[in-house]
Structures are given as C-alpha cells and as structure tokens.
RNA sequence: UCCCGAGUAGCUCAGUCGGUAGAGCAGCUGACUGUUAAUCAGCGGGUCGGGGGUUCGAGUCCCUCCUCGGGAGCCA
C-alpha cells in the first residue's frame, strides 16, 4: 500500500493509501470516531465507522493520544464537509510511537508557557502557518535578488570590533587574537564585496546585545542587506519599494491558506505597491509639531513618533535624511543640507514600525575618517573599510531589512518572537 | 538601566472585610453514527514564587528577595 502525503491526497481519490502523521485531535461518538492528523504538508481528518474498520482498529483508536505518531490507512474521499476538501474513510490505525501527557492542550495558554514549550508549540496550526510564510519570504528574497543579477555574499558572524557602534556586542574569546564579537551587521563587508561584484547582498543571523524588551526586538535576528555600486539614495529607495512590495505580493500569491489560518486581513497588504510614501525628517518634525508634539529638530524619532507618522499613510513610509549626529558614521552627508545624511528608514503600516534602515554610504576617504574620529572609533580597526575609499572609491548605497519584523507584519502577529522558530531574548535561551 | 504589571491545580484564572482552597479547561471512566476547541454524566488533582514579620488566625496586611510579562531607550 503506497504512503501518501496529505497535500497530495487529491491525486489519490478513490484509492486506499497509508498516511503517516501526528494525531492532533480525536473525537468519538460511540459508533463513529474522528482523528485529525498533521504530516507537515497539511491536515487530514480520518473517519472511523465502527462497523467498517478492521478487527482491533476500534480498540487501537482508543489508544491514540494527542501528538502520538500514527499510521492510518483508508480510502481517500472528496467531502464538502472537510476543511481541505478531502477526507479519509479509515480502515485501520496504528500508534507508531505514543505521546503521553502532551503539555500543550487545545485551549488557553499564556505566552510564557508556550515559549517554554516552543519545541512543541511549533506543531500548532498557527505556528506552522507562520513558518511557511517565513519560508516563502526567504525564498522570495533569494529569487528577487537572483533575478536582478545580485550575488549573495555570506559575511562573517565572528568579527573584530566593528559595526555601527562599539559596545552592545556579544563577545567571545578568539584563540590568541583576543576578543571576537558576533556580527551585528554584514554591511561593511558587503560594501567591500560590492566593489568586486557590483550588486550584492548578505542574508544571515545578526546579534545585538542590547537589553531590549519590546515586541520588536530579538537578540538574534535575521537581516537581509543588499549593497549596490553606483546607486545613490534615490536608487536605494526605489530598490527598497520594489523589494518590499515584491515580498508581500509573493506571499499573497502563494500563501493564501496560511494567511487565512492566521486570520490576516489582506486588504492592507494588497495596498503595498510602489511607490511608497516619502517624507523628510525635517518635514516629519514639522508634522509632529503640528500635531502638538514638543519634539525638536535634531533629536531622533522615537517609536511613538514613528507610529504617529506612519498612521497618516496606508502604505509603507520612507522617512529620509536624518540629522547627522543621530546616525551612523558611514552615512553620506547630504550635499543639499549638510546637517543631515542621505539615509532612509522604511516604516511598515499598521503600526509595525521600522522594517528597513538604509543609506547612501560615505565614499570620500577624508570625510569618512573624520566621522570615525568624531564618533570616538578607532581608525585602525576600520583600516580595511577605509581602503574601499582609497582604491577606487565609488558611490554606493544599501539597506538592511529585518526578516522577523517583515514576517510579523505580513502575518499580522503582535510580537516578532513568533516569527522565528527559536527566539533569542534577554530572558530566553531555552529551548 | 528605568517605568508599570503578574506569580494560587497540568493550563487559564477567581478568591470580597484576615476566618477550613475554588471554577473552567486538560486528564481518567462511562454514554452517544458526522464531529470540527464535539456534547453530556461522574472521578482524581494544591509547598497559594522563596524567606521573614504582624496576628488567636495570612493566598489576603507589611518587609525583602527571586522569576516572568508589557512598555521606554537602542535598533532591523
């Protein structure tokens, strides 16, 4: 008898097949019983009429517990009553491996309990749906860049003290070379690669040791960082809006079922098309002041400020050209207003906040060195980075997209820790 | 680091004025031939986060410590 995957059962209508999976729920009504199982490809209800199953099967059904590994045999049948359209009229069931006292029950759990059992919680319908959306976004990222001639460059996770700021890095001992730090960005490396390959991106885990306790932060998260030679800040934002709208469209096209499972209202996602809305930092300050805020030009925007700004638009918003002093040393000075730099944040709608930070990079050796010194960084550490300006300096721009923030937004889930299989937070290293 | 909030049954929570510890769900037993978190009946289940104090008596009041959650800052 052939084994069948649940997702493929539409090709097996009328046939008798064996399905392997985990028991999610069982129900019995005396002379008819129901078993819903999951095999990773989908969900299936197997129906056991007492007087049609083989000898012993009825008693074996009674031993099927929540999340037991089971083997079910039966005939595939179309059924309008089934959520997926297909059911199995089962003739037999075997418990391959039992599951006793499964901790996650069908009702009411708090988030602390669920994350303590994250390794099991991953099996639930919502978590399966989120994982599939994340997978879709990851593949869409790879396809988007491959189709446009970008080369993926994998940047190091172990680095010297380099990144946007010193401090707030995870440190470890590195042989005889002193401390190594877990990368908090691949950007500087990808800038070097851009001079070799033109259009590049990196996509991997990054680490921030800030003691953040918010629904938007993880200590370990995945970031996608494209870097493009000869692209200025305007080119950079056009790439961002193409990129983000492409990711959203891909999920809408291919993950309808998962979005339905997550009860995601897709109308706001369907409005995510280029061009996005744009506002300069200076205009944003004026707009906030007009709304009664006492924010002053020169201070960074807080989370509340971003929410207030983004609320005025029903698609993602670029906030551009922040004051130099609140931004990283590598961002290029704005020739039209030297108080500011050529950067942008991209704020997702519906209150999801910043999903992208991007900028044109400082390509002038002397200006970059001056910024490194001004921020109290050690120029020796950045020698190789300065070399990129010494040997054929070039206009270039790039950005970083936070994967978990993007997935959380697309899924419509309230906290980004559900957007990654095993979240790392200041109070969570288990499982 | 700062500001809130919460720790009581396996889970989610209630517990009034300080007076013998409660419910729902889960689990177990039974009934039921189309259930979707099935329904109905019955049964078992407690170091009230730890320590100290006040009191005849503390889940409840006071002190202290611990753990966790939410938010701020930082940023993706």
PDB file of N, CA and C (backbone and C1' of nucleotides) in Angstrom, chain A residues 27-29 31-32 34 45 51 81 87 105 107-110 113 164 208 210 212-213 215 217-218 354-357 405 415 417, chain B residues 1-3 10-13 24-28 31-39 67-76:
ATOM      1  N   UNK A  27     -11.971  12.462  18.322  1.00  0.00           N
ATOM      2  CA  UNK A  27     -13.341  12.592  18.817  1.00  0.00           C
ATOM      3  C   UNK A  27     -14.040  11.266  18.567  1.00  0.00           C
ATOM      4  N   UNK A  28     -14.824  10.874  19.502  1.00  0.00           N
ATOM      5  CA  UNK A  28     -15.537   9.610  19.329  1.00  0.00           C
ATOM      6  C   UNK A  28     -17.001   9.785  19.695  1.00  0.00           C
ATOM      7  N   UNK A  29     -17.856   9.194  18.889  1.00  0.00           N
ATOM      8  CA  UNK A  29     -19.295   9.274  19.162  1.00  0.00           C
ATOM      9  C   UNK A  29     -19.910   7.900  19.301  1.00  0.00           C
ATOM     10  N   UNK A  31     -20.167   5.042  17.812  1.00  0.00           N
ATOM     11  CA  UNK A  31     -20.037   4.137  16.677  1.00  0.00           C
ATOM     12  C   UNK A  31     -19.337   4.782  15.489  1.00  0.00           C
ATOM     13  N   UNK A  32     -18.905   6.038  15.660  1.00  0.00           N
ATOM     14  CA  UNK A  32     -18.091   6.692  14.640  1.00  0.00           C
ATOM     15  C   UNK A  32     -17.049   7.552  15.373  1.00  0.00           C
ATOM     16  N   UNK A  34     -13.398  10.181  14.966  1.00  0.00           N
ATOM     17  CA  UNK A  34     -12.678  11.087  14.078  1.00  0.00           C
ATOM     18  C   UNK A  34     -11.264  11.319  14.613  1.00  0.00           C
ATOM     19  N   UNK A  45      -8.619  14.806   8.155  1.00  0.00           N
ATOM     20  CA  UNK A  45      -9.495  14.115   9.095  1.00  0.00           C
ATOM     21  C   UNK A  45      -9.737  12.700   8.586  1.00  0.00           C
ATOM     22  N   UNK A  51     -18.334  -0.112  12.381  1.00  0.00           N
ATOM     23  CA  UNK A  51     -18.636  -1.403  11.746  1.00  0.00           C
ATOM     24  C   UNK A  51     -17.959  -1.573  10.390  1.00  0.00           C
ATOM     25  N   UNK A  81     -17.706  18.592   3.435  1.00  0.00           N
ATOM     26  CA  UNK A  81     -17.698  18.970   4.853  1.00  0.00           C
ATOM     27  C   UNK A  81     -16.283  19.148   5.385  1.00  0.00           C
ATOM     28  N   UNK A  87     -11.144  13.773   2.707  1.00  0.00           N
ATOM     29  CA  UNK A  87     -11.137  13.023   3.955  1.00  0.00           C
ATOM     30  C   UNK A  87     -10.684  11.603   3.682  1.00  0.00           C
ATOM     31  N   UNK A 105      -2.314  21.816  25.546  1.00  0.00           N
ATOM     32  CA  UNK A 105      -3.679  21.352  25.381  1.00  0.00           C
ATOM     33  C   UNK A 105      -4.401  22.258  24.383  1.00  0.00           C
ATOM     34  N   UNK A 107      -6.582  24.339  24.544  1.00  0.00           N
ATOM     35  CA  UNK A 107      -7.097  25.644  24.972  1.00  0.00           C
ATOM     36  C   UNK A 107      -6.095  26.423  25.796  1.00  0.00           C
ATOM     37  N   UNK A 108      -6.339  27.735  25.846  1.00  0.00           N
ATOM     38  CA  UNK A 108      -5.751  28.654  26.830  1.00  0.00           C
ATOM     39  C   UNK A 108      -4.354  28.372  27.346  1.00  0.00           C
ATOM     40  N   UNK A 109      -3.395  29.043  26.732  1.00  0.00           N
ATOM     41  CA  UNK A 109      -2.057  29.040  27.313  1.00  0.00           C
ATOM     42  C   UNK A 109      -1.502  30.454  27.258  1.00  0.00           C
ATOM     43  N   UNK A 110      -0.681  30.793  28.231  1.00  0.00           N
ATOM     44  CA  UNK A 110      -0.017  32.090  28.216  1.00  0.00           C
ATOM     45  C   UNK A 110       1.259  32.003  27.397  1.00  0.00           C
ATOM     46  N   UNK A 113       4.366  30.162  29.039  1.00  0.00           N
ATOM     47  CA  UNK A 113       4.261  28.705  28.964  1.00  0.00           C
ATOM     48  C   UNK A 113       4.553  28.207  27.553  1.00  0.00           C
ATOM     49  N   UNK A 164      28.227  49.230  13.806  1.00  0.00           N
ATOM     50  CA  UNK A 164      27.730  50.595  13.836  1.00  0.00           C
ATOM     51  C   UNK A 164      28.224  51.332  15.064  1.00  0.00           C
ATOM     52  N   UNK A 208      22.489  41.372  18.568  1.00  0.00           N
ATOM     53  CA  UNK A 208      22.535  42.647  19.280  1.00  0.00           C
ATOM     54  C   UNK A 208      22.382  42.348  20.776  1.00  0.00           C
ATOM     55  N   UNK A 210      21.845  44.485  23.100  1.00  0.00           N
ATOM     56  CA  UNK A 210      21.048  45.453  23.852  1.00  0.00           C
ATOM     57  C   UNK A 210      20.006  44.713  24.689  1.00  0.00           C
ATOM     58  N   UNK A 212      17.000  44.793  25.127  1.00  0.00           N
ATOM     59  CA  UNK A 212      15.696  45.234  24.634  1.00  0.00           C
ATOM     60  C   UNK A 212      14.599  44.316  25.137  1.00  0.00           C
ATOM     61  N   UNK A 213      13.517  44.910  25.571  1.00  0.00           N
ATOM     62  CA  UNK A 213      12.348  44.134  25.978  1.00  0.00           C
ATOM     63  C   UNK A 213      11.119  44.721  25.306  1.00  0.00           C
ATOM     64  N   UNK A 215       8.238  44.192  21.741  1.00  0.00           N
ATOM     65  CA  UNK A 215       7.721  43.231  20.768  1.00  0.00           C
ATOM     66  C   UNK A 215       8.437  43.346  19.415  1.00  0.00           C
ATOM     67  N   UNK A 217      11.957  43.520  19.156  1.00  0.00           N
ATOM     68  CA  UNK A 217      13.380  43.214  19.273  1.00  0.00           C
ATOM     69  C   UNK A 217      13.675  41.766  19.644  1.00  0.00           C
ATOM     70  N   UNK A 218      14.735  41.252  19.047  1.00  0.00           N
ATOM     71  CA  UNK A 218      15.303  39.970  19.426  1.00  0.00           C
ATOM     72  C   UNK A 218      16.798  40.181  19.594  1.00  0.00           C
ATOM     73  N   UNK A 354       9.598  50.229  11.991  1.00  0.00           N
ATOM     74  CA  UNK A 354      10.743  50.179  11.089  1.00  0.00           C
ATOM     75  C   UNK A 354      11.072  48.760  10.654  1.00  0.00           C
ATOM     76  N   UNK A 355      11.001  48.507   9.357  1.00  0.00           N
ATOM     77  CA  UNK A 355      11.436  47.208   8.829  1.00  0.00           C
ATOM     78  C   UNK A 355      12.736  47.331   8.060  1.00  0.00           C
ATOM     79  N   UNK A 356      13.080  48.575   7.653  1.00  0.00           N
ATOM     80  CA  UNK A 356      14.311  48.792   6.892  1.00  0.00           C
ATOM     81  C   UNK A 356      15.012  50.041   7.408  1.00  0.00           C
ATOM     82  N   UNK A 357      16.325  49.964   7.488  1.00  0.00           N
ATOM     83  CA  UNK A 357      17.159  51.148   7.631  1.00  0.00           C
ATOM     84  C   UNK A 357      18.159  51.129   6.497  1.00  0.00           C
ATOM     85  N   UNK A 405      10.723  41.170  11.608  1.00  0.00           N
ATOM     86  CA  UNK A 405       9.762  42.277  11.598  1.00  0.00           C
ATOM     87  C   UNK A 405       8.883  42.223  10.356  1.00  0.00           C
ATOM     88  N   UNK A 415       3.845  40.017  17.939  1.00  0.00           N
ATOM     89  CA  UNK A 415       5.182  40.018  18.537  1.00  0.00           C
ATOM     90  C   UNK A 415       6.153  39.268  17.624  1.00  0.00           C
ATOM     91  N   UNK A 417       8.734  37.619  18.162  1.00  0.00           N
ATOM     92  CA  UNK A 417       9.337  36.361  18.619  1.00  0.00           C
ATOM     93  C   UNK A 417       8.611  35.151  18.046  1.00  0.00           C
TER      94      UNK A 417
ATOM     95  P     U B   1      20.354  46.118  35.786  1.00  0.00           P
ATOM     96  O5'   U B   1      19.924  47.617  35.438  1.00  0.00           O
ATOM     97  C5'   U B   1      20.746  48.726  35.782  1.00  0.00           C
ATOM     98  C4'   U B   1      20.181  49.983  35.180  1.00  0.00           C
ATOM     99  C3'   U B   1      18.710  50.266  35.500  1.00  0.00           C
ATOM    100  O3'   U B   1      18.570  50.905  36.759  1.00  0.00           O
ATOM    101  C1'   U B   1      19.095  50.562  33.168  1.00  0.00           C
ATOM    102  P     C B   2      17.279  50.551  37.669  1.00  0.00           P
ATOM    103  O5'   C B   2      16.159  51.468  37.016  1.00  0.00           O
ATOM    104  C5'   C B   2      16.324  52.874  36.961  1.00  0.00           C
ATOM    105  C4'   C B   2      15.264  53.494  36.087  1.00  0.00           C
ATOM    106  C3'   C B   2      13.832  53.050  36.395  1.00  0.00           C
ATOM    107  O3'   C B   2      13.275  53.760  37.495  1.00  0.00           O
ATOM    108  C1'   C B   2      14.203  52.947  34.060  1.00  0.00           C
ATOM    109  P     C B   3      12.201  53.036  38.438  1.00  0.00           P
ATOM    110  O5'   C B   3      10.862  53.151  37.585  1.00  0.00           O
ATOM    111  C5'   C B   3      10.421  54.405  37.098  1.00  0.00           C
ATOM    112  C4'   C B   3       9.196  54.219  36.235  1.00  0.00           C
ATOM    113  C3'   C B   3       8.190  53.216  36.779  1.00  0.00           C
ATOM    114  O3'   C B   3       7.372  53.782  37.788  1.00  0.00           O
ATOM    115  C1'   C B   3       8.569  52.786  34.486  1.00  0.00           C
ATOM    116  P     G B  10      -0.373  20.976  39.260  1.00  0.00           P
ATOM    117  O5'   G B  10      -0.159  21.185  37.699  1.00  0.00           O
ATOM    118  C5'   G B  10       1.053  20.771  37.080  1.00  0.00           C
ATOM    119  C4'   G B  10       0.845  20.752  35.587  1.00  0.00           C
ATOM    120  C3'   G B  10       0.248  22.033  35.017  1.00  0.00           C
ATOM    121  O3'   G B  10       1.264  22.936  34.642  1.00  0.00           O
ATOM    122  C1'   G B  10      -1.055  20.179  34.318  1.00  0.00           C
ATOM    123  P     C B  11       1.106  24.517  34.891  1.00  0.00           P
ATOM    124  O5'   C B  11       0.046  24.940  33.773  1.00  0.00           O
ATOM    125  C5'   C B  11       0.409  24.934  32.394  1.00  0.00           C
ATOM    126  C4'   C B  11      -0.787  25.333  31.562  1.00  0.00           C
ATOM    127  C3'   C B  11      -1.421  26.660  31.933  1.00  0.00           C
ATOM    128  O3'   C B  11      -0.755  27.750  31.303  1.00  0.00           O
ATOM    129  C1'   C B  11      -3.102  25.019  31.744  1.00  0.00           C
ATOM    130  P     U B  12      -0.748  29.185  31.989  1.00  0.00           P
ATOM    131  O5'   U B  12      -2.267  29.650  31.882  1.00  0.00           O
ATOM    132  C5'   U B  12      -2.819  30.044  30.629  1.00  0.00           C
ATOM    133  C4'   U B  12      -4.249  30.480  30.808  1.00  0.00           C
ATOM    134  C3'   U B  12      -4.473  31.512  31.898  1.00  0.00           C
ATOM    135  O3'   U B  12      -4.160  32.820  31.466  1.00  0.00           O
ATOM    136  C1'   U B  12      -6.096  29.802  32.085  1.00  0.00           C
ATOM    137  P     C B  13      -3.832  33.962  32.531  1.00  0.00           P
ATOM    138  O5'   C B  13      -5.251  34.167  33.213  1.00  0.00           O
ATOM    139  C5'   C B  13      -5.378  34.464  34.593  1.00  0.00           C
ATOM    140  C4'   C B  13      -6.785  34.132  35.018  1.00  0.00           C
ATOM    141  C3'   C B  13      -7.159  34.568  36.427  1.00  0.00           C
ATOM    142  O3'   C B  13      -7.555  35.929  36.464  1.00  0.00           O
ATOM    143  C1'   C B  13      -7.840  32.329  36.093  1.00  0.00           C
ATOM    144  P     G B  24     -16.570  23.696  36.884  1.00  0.00           P
ATOM    145  O5'   G B  24     -15.880  24.289  35.577  1.00  0.00           O
ATOM    146  C5'   G B  24     -16.590  25.180  34.722  1.00  0.00           C
ATOM    147  C4'   G B  24     -15.670  25.731  33.667  1.00  0.00           C
ATOM    148  C3'   G B  24     -14.927  24.668  32.855  1.00  0.00           C
ATOM    149  O3'   G B  24     -15.708  24.150  31.791  1.00  0.00           O
ATOM    150  C1'   G B  24     -13.395  26.304  33.596  1.00  0.00           C
ATOM    151  P     C B  25     -15.519  22.617  31.358  1.00  0.00           P
ATOM    152  O5'   C B  25     -14.054  22.582  30.740  1.00  0.00           O
ATOM    153  C5'   C B  25     -13.789  23.206  29.488  1.00  0.00           C
ATOM    154  C4'   C B  25     -12.297  23.321  29.249  1.00  0.00           C
ATOM    155  C3'   C B  25     -11.531  22.014  29.167  1.00  0.00           C
ATOM    156  O3'   C B  25     -11.671  21.372  27.914  1.00  0.00           O
ATOM    157  C1'   C B  25     -10.351  23.527  30.523  1.00  0.00           C
ATOM    158  P     A B  26     -11.624  19.785  27.812  1.00  0.00           P
ATOM    159  O5'   A B  26     -10.134  19.434  28.230  1.00  0.00           O
ATOM    160  C5'   A B  26      -9.044  19.731  27.355  1.00  0.00           C
ATOM    161  C4'   A B  26      -7.738  19.381  28.020  1.00  0.00           C
ATOM    162  C3'   A B  26      -7.610  17.925  28.453  1.00  0.00           C
ATOM    163  O3'   A B  26      -7.189  17.087  27.398  1.00  0.00           O
ATOM    164  C1'   A B  26      -6.978  19.343  30.236  1.00  0.00           C
ATOM    165  P     G B  27      -7.789  15.623  27.271  1.00  0.00           P
ATOM    166  O5'   G B  27      -7.255  14.890  28.581  1.00  0.00           O
ATOM    167  C5'   G B  27      -5.859  14.623  28.747  1.00  0.00           C
ATOM    168  C4'   G B  27      -5.632  13.908  30.049  1.00  0.00           C
ATOM    169  C3'   G B  27      -6.499  12.675  30.274  1.00  0.00           C
ATOM    170  O3'   G B  27      -5.930  11.531  29.661  1.00  0.00           O
ATOM    171  C1'   G B  27      -6.575  14.050  32.193  1.00  0.00           C
ATOM    172  P     C B  28      -6.857  10.444  28.983  1.00  0.00           P
ATOM    173  O5'   C B  28      -7.521   9.690  30.222  1.00  0.00           O
ATOM    174  C5'   C B  28      -6.717   8.919  31.107  1.00  0.00           C
ATOM    175  C4'   C B  28      -7.546   8.469  32.284  1.00  0.00           C
ATOM    176  C3'   C B  28      -8.863   7.785  31.937  1.00  0.00           C
ATOM    177  O3'   C B  28      -8.691   6.404  31.630  1.00  0.00           O
ATOM    178  C1'   C B  28      -9.240   9.419  33.597  1.00  0.00           C
ATOM    179  P     A B  31     -19.958   2.971  27.451  1.00  0.00           P
ATOM    180  O5'   A B  31     -21.039   4.125  27.252  1.00  0.00           O
ATOM    181  C5'   A B  31     -22.354   3.972  27.785  1.00  0.00           C
ATOM    182  C4'   A B  31     -23.220   5.143  27.386  1.00  0.00           C
ATOM    183  C3'   A B  31     -23.264   5.419  25.886  1.00  0.00           C
ATOM    184  O3'   A B  31     -24.201   4.588  25.219  1.00  0.00           O
ATOM    185  C1'   A B  31     -22.905   7.436  27.075  1.00  0.00           C
ATOM    186  P     C B  32     -23.812   4.019  23.763  1.00  0.00           P
ATOM    187  O5'   C B  32     -24.038   5.265  22.800  1.00  0.00           O
ATOM    188  C5'   C B  32     -25.343   5.828  22.635  1.00  0.00           C
ATOM    189  C4'   C B  32     -25.236   7.185  21.983  1.00  0.00           C
ATOM    190  C3'   C B  32     -24.488   7.199  20.647  1.00  0.00           C
ATOM    191  O3'   C B  32     -25.321   6.818  19.553  1.00  0.00           O
ATOM    192  C1'   C B  32     -23.702   8.951  22.040  1.00  0.00           C
ATOM    193  P     U B  33     -24.684   5.881  18.378  1.00  0.00           P
ATOM    194  O5'   U B  33     -24.404   6.922  17.220  1.00  0.00           O
ATOM    195  C5'   U B  33     -23.350   7.876  17.331  1.00  0.00           C
ATOM    196  C4'   U B  33     -22.934   8.324  15.957  1.00  0.00           C
ATOM    197  C3'   U B  33     -24.071   8.910  15.127  1.00  0.00           C
ATOM    198  O3'   U B  33     -23.528   9.997  14.397  1.00  0.00           O
ATOM    199  C1'   U B  33     -23.056   7.142  13.954  1.00  0.00           C
ATOM    200  P     G B  34     -24.416  11.265  14.015  1.00  0.00           P
ATOM    201  O5'   G B  34     -23.269  12.108  13.340  1.00  0.00           O
ATOM    202  C5'   G B  34     -22.088  12.429  14.046  1.00  0.00           C
ATOM    203  C4'   G B  34     -21.376  13.526  13.309  1.00  0.00           C
ATOM    204  C3'   G B  34     -22.303  14.463  12.538  1.00  0.00           C
ATOM    205  O3'   G B  34     -21.727  15.747  12.498  1.00  0.00           O
ATOM    206  C1'   G B  34     -20.762  13.485  11.056  1.00  0.00           C
ATOM    207  P     U B  35     -22.304  16.944  13.349  1.00  0.00           P
ATOM    208  O5'   U B  35     -21.118  17.212  14.375  1.00  0.00           O
ATOM    209  C5'   U B  35     -21.085  16.541  15.622  1.00  0.00           C
ATOM    210  C4'   U B  35     -19.662  16.294  16.012  1.00  0.00           C
ATOM    211  C3'   U B  35     -18.752  17.515  15.920  1.00  0.00           C
ATOM    212  O3'   U B  35     -18.883  18.323  17.066  1.00  0.00           O
ATOM    213  C1'   U B  35     -17.682  15.619  14.983  1.00  0.00           C
ATOM    214  P     U B  36     -18.514  19.887  16.930  1.00  0.00           P
ATOM    215  O5'   U B  36     -16.934  19.875  16.746  1.00  0.00           O
ATOM    216  C5'   U B  36     -16.201  21.052  16.806  1.00  0.00           C
ATOM    217  C4'   U B  36     -14.915  20.899  16.057  1.00  0.00           C
ATOM    218  C3'   U B  36     -14.465  22.200  15.388  1.00  0.00           C
ATOM    219  O3'   U B  36     -13.083  22.384  15.560  1.00  0.00           O
ATOM    220  C1'   U B  36     -14.629  20.462  13.775  1.00  0.00           C
ATOM    221  P     A B  37     -12.556  23.824  15.869  1.00  0.00           P
ATOM    222  O5'   A B  37     -11.834  23.745  17.267  1.00  0.00           O
ATOM    223  C5'   A B  37     -10.882  22.737  17.529  1.00  0.00           C
ATOM    224  C4'   A B  37     -10.921  22.379  18.995  1.00  0.00           C
ATOM    225  C3'   A B  37     -12.263  21.811  19.460  1.00  0.00           C
ATOM    226  O3'   A B  37     -12.023  20.841  20.472  1.00  0.00           O
ATOM    227  C1'   A B  37     -11.755  23.742  20.688  1.00  0.00           C
ATOM    228  P     A B  38     -12.256  19.350  20.021  1.00  0.00           P
ATOM    229  O5'   A B  38     -13.849  19.290  19.841  1.00  0.00           O
ATOM    230  C5'   A B  38     -14.676  19.278  20.975  1.00  0.00           C
ATOM    231  C4'   A B  38     -16.107  19.433  20.543  1.00  0.00           C
ATOM    232  C3'   A B  38     -17.123  19.356  21.678  1.00  0.00           C
ATOM    233  O3'   A B  38     -17.251  20.588  22.351  1.00  0.00           O
ATOM    234  C1'   A B  38     -17.815  17.986  19.876  1.00  0.00           C
ATOM    235  P     U B  39     -17.414  20.632  23.955  1.00  0.00           P
ATOM    236  O5'   U B  39     -18.844  19.951  24.171  1.00  0.00           O
ATOM    237  C5'   U B  39     -20.025  20.573  23.679  1.00  0.00           C
ATOM    238  C4'   U B  39     -21.200  19.650  23.851  1.00  0.00           C
ATOM    239  C3'   U B  39     -21.418  19.117  25.268  1.00  0.00           C
ATOM    240  O3'   U B  39     -22.106  20.053  26.082  1.00  0.00           O
ATOM    241  C1'   U B  39     -21.565  17.329  23.725  1.00  0.00           C
ATOM    242  P     U B  67      16.193  36.400  39.125  1.00  0.00           P
ATOM    243  O5'   U B  67      14.863  35.794  38.489  1.00  0.00           O
ATOM    244  C5'   U B  67      14.729  34.380  38.353  1.00  0.00           C
ATOM    245  C4'   U B  67      13.323  34.033  37.934  1.00  0.00           C
ATOM    246  C3'   U B  67      12.805  34.785  36.720  1.00  0.00           C
ATOM    247  O3'   U B  67      13.273  34.223  35.501  1.00  0.00           O
ATOM    248  C1'   U B  67      11.154  34.803  38.417  1.00  0.00           C
ATOM    249  P     C B  68      13.487  35.194  34.233  1.00  0.00           P
ATOM    250  O5'   C B  68      12.001  35.507  33.769  1.00  0.00           O
ATOM    251  C5'   C B  68      11.187  34.468  33.260  1.00  0.00           C
ATOM    252  C4'   C B  68       9.740  34.884  33.216  1.00  0.00           C
ATOM    253  C3'   C B  68       9.408  36.074  32.325  1.00  0.00           C
ATOM    254  O3'   C B  68       9.336  35.718  30.954  1.00  0.00           O
ATOM    255  C1'   C B  68       8.283  36.309  34.384  1.00  0.00           C
ATOM    256  P     G B  69       9.560  36.797  29.801  1.00  0.00           P
ATOM    257  O5'   G B  69       8.212  37.634  29.840  1.00  0.00           O
ATOM    258  C5'   G B  69       6.993  37.044  29.434  1.00  0.00           C
ATOM    259  C4'   G B  69       5.846  37.991  29.651  1.00  0.00           C
ATOM    260  C3'   G B  69       5.978  39.342  28.959  1.00  0.00           C
ATOM    261  O3'   G B  69       5.608  39.285  27.602  1.00  0.00           O
ATOM    262  C1'   G B  69       5.307  39.680  31.197  1.00  0.00           C
ATOM    263  P     G B  70       6.287  40.255  26.532  1.00  0.00           P
ATOM    264  O5'   G B  70       5.642  41.664  26.898  1.00  0.00           O
ATOM    265  C5'   G B  70       4.268  41.899  26.635  1.00  0.00           C
ATOM    266  C4'   G B  70       3.865  43.262  27.137  1.00  0.00           C
ATOM    267  C3'   G B  70       4.678  44.434  26.611  1.00  0.00           C
ATOM    268  O3'   G B  70       4.281  44.825  25.306  1.00  0.00           O
ATOM    269  C1'   G B  70       4.402  44.670  28.936  1.00  0.00           C
ATOM    270  P     G B  71       5.371  45.424  24.279  1.00  0.00           P
ATOM    271  O5'   G B  71       5.737  46.815  24.959  1.00  0.00           O
ATOM    272  C5'   G B  71       4.835  47.902  24.881  1.00  0.00           C
ATOM    273  C4'   G B  71       5.283  49.041  25.766  1.00  0.00           C
ATOM    274  C3'   G B  71       6.588  49.731  25.390  1.00  0.00           C
ATOM    275  O3'   G B  71       6.465  50.594  24.283  1.00  0.00           O
ATOM    276  C1'   G B  71       6.492  49.425  27.733  1.00  0.00           C
ATOM    277  P     A B  72       7.740  50.902  23.361  1.00  0.00           P
ATOM    278  O5'   A B  72       8.639  51.811  24.317  1.00  0.00           O
ATOM    279  C5'   A B  72       8.204  53.106  24.700  1.00  0.00           C
ATOM    280  C4'   A B  72       9.241  53.768  25.560  1.00  0.00           C
ATOM    281  C3'   A B  72      10.624  53.880  24.928  1.00  0.00           C
ATOM    282  O3'   A B  72      10.707  55.008  24.079  1.00  0.00           O
ATOM    283  C1'   A B  72      10.816  53.079  27.150  1.00  0.00           C
ATOM    284  P     G B  73      11.496  54.927  22.695  1.00  0.00           P
ATOM    285  O5'   G B  73      13.023  54.878  23.164  1.00  0.00           O
ATOM    286  C5'   G B  73      13.638  56.022  23.749  1.00  0.00           C
ATOM    287  C4'   G B  73      14.972  55.620  24.325  1.00  0.00           C
ATOM    288  C3'   G B  73      15.931  54.979  23.322  1.00  0.00           C
ATOM    289  O3'   G B  73      16.698  55.955  22.642  1.00  0.00           O
ATOM    290  C1'   G B  73      15.776  53.627  25.262  1.00  0.00           C
ATOM    291  P     C B  74      16.729  55.949  21.033  1.00  0.00           P
ATOM    292  O5'   C B  74      17.705  54.733  20.692  1.00  0.00           O
ATOM    293  C5'   C B  74      19.053  54.740  21.135  1.00  0.00           C
ATOM    294  C4'   C B  74      19.620  53.359  21.022  1.00  0.00           C
ATOM    295  C3'   C B  74      19.492  52.721  19.643  1.00  0.00           C
ATOM    296  O3'   C B  74      20.547  53.098  18.778  1.00  0.00           O
ATOM    297  C1'   C B  74      18.812  51.176  21.313  1.00  0.00           C
ATOM    298  P     C B  75      20.190  53.915  17.398  1.00  0.00           P
ATOM    299  O5'   C B  75      19.341  52.864  16.577  1.00  0.00           O
ATOM    300  C5'   C B  75      19.951  52.113  15.549  1.00  0.00           C
ATOM    301  C4'   C B  75      19.623  50.655  15.727  1.00  0.00           C
ATOM    302  C3'   C B  75      18.880  50.027  14.556  1.00  0.00           C
ATOM    303  O3'   C B  75      19.795  49.559  13.589  1.00  0.00           O
ATOM    304  C1'   C B  75      17.770  49.486  16.583  1.00  0.00           C
ATOM    305  P     A B  76      19.360  49.546  12.015  1.00  0.00           P
ATOM    306  O5'   A B  76      18.458  48.248  11.780  1.00  0.00           O
ATOM    307  C5'   A B  76      18.460  47.701  10.520  1.00  0.00           C
ATOM    308  C4'   A B  76      17.174  46.917  10.325  1.00  0.00           C
ATOM    309  C3'   A B  76      15.953  47.704  10.743  1.00  0.00           C
ATOM    310  O3'   A B  76      15.130  47.963   9.645  1.00  0.00           O
ATOM    311  C1'   A B  76      16.070  45.569  11.888  1.00  0.00           C
TER     312        A B  76
END
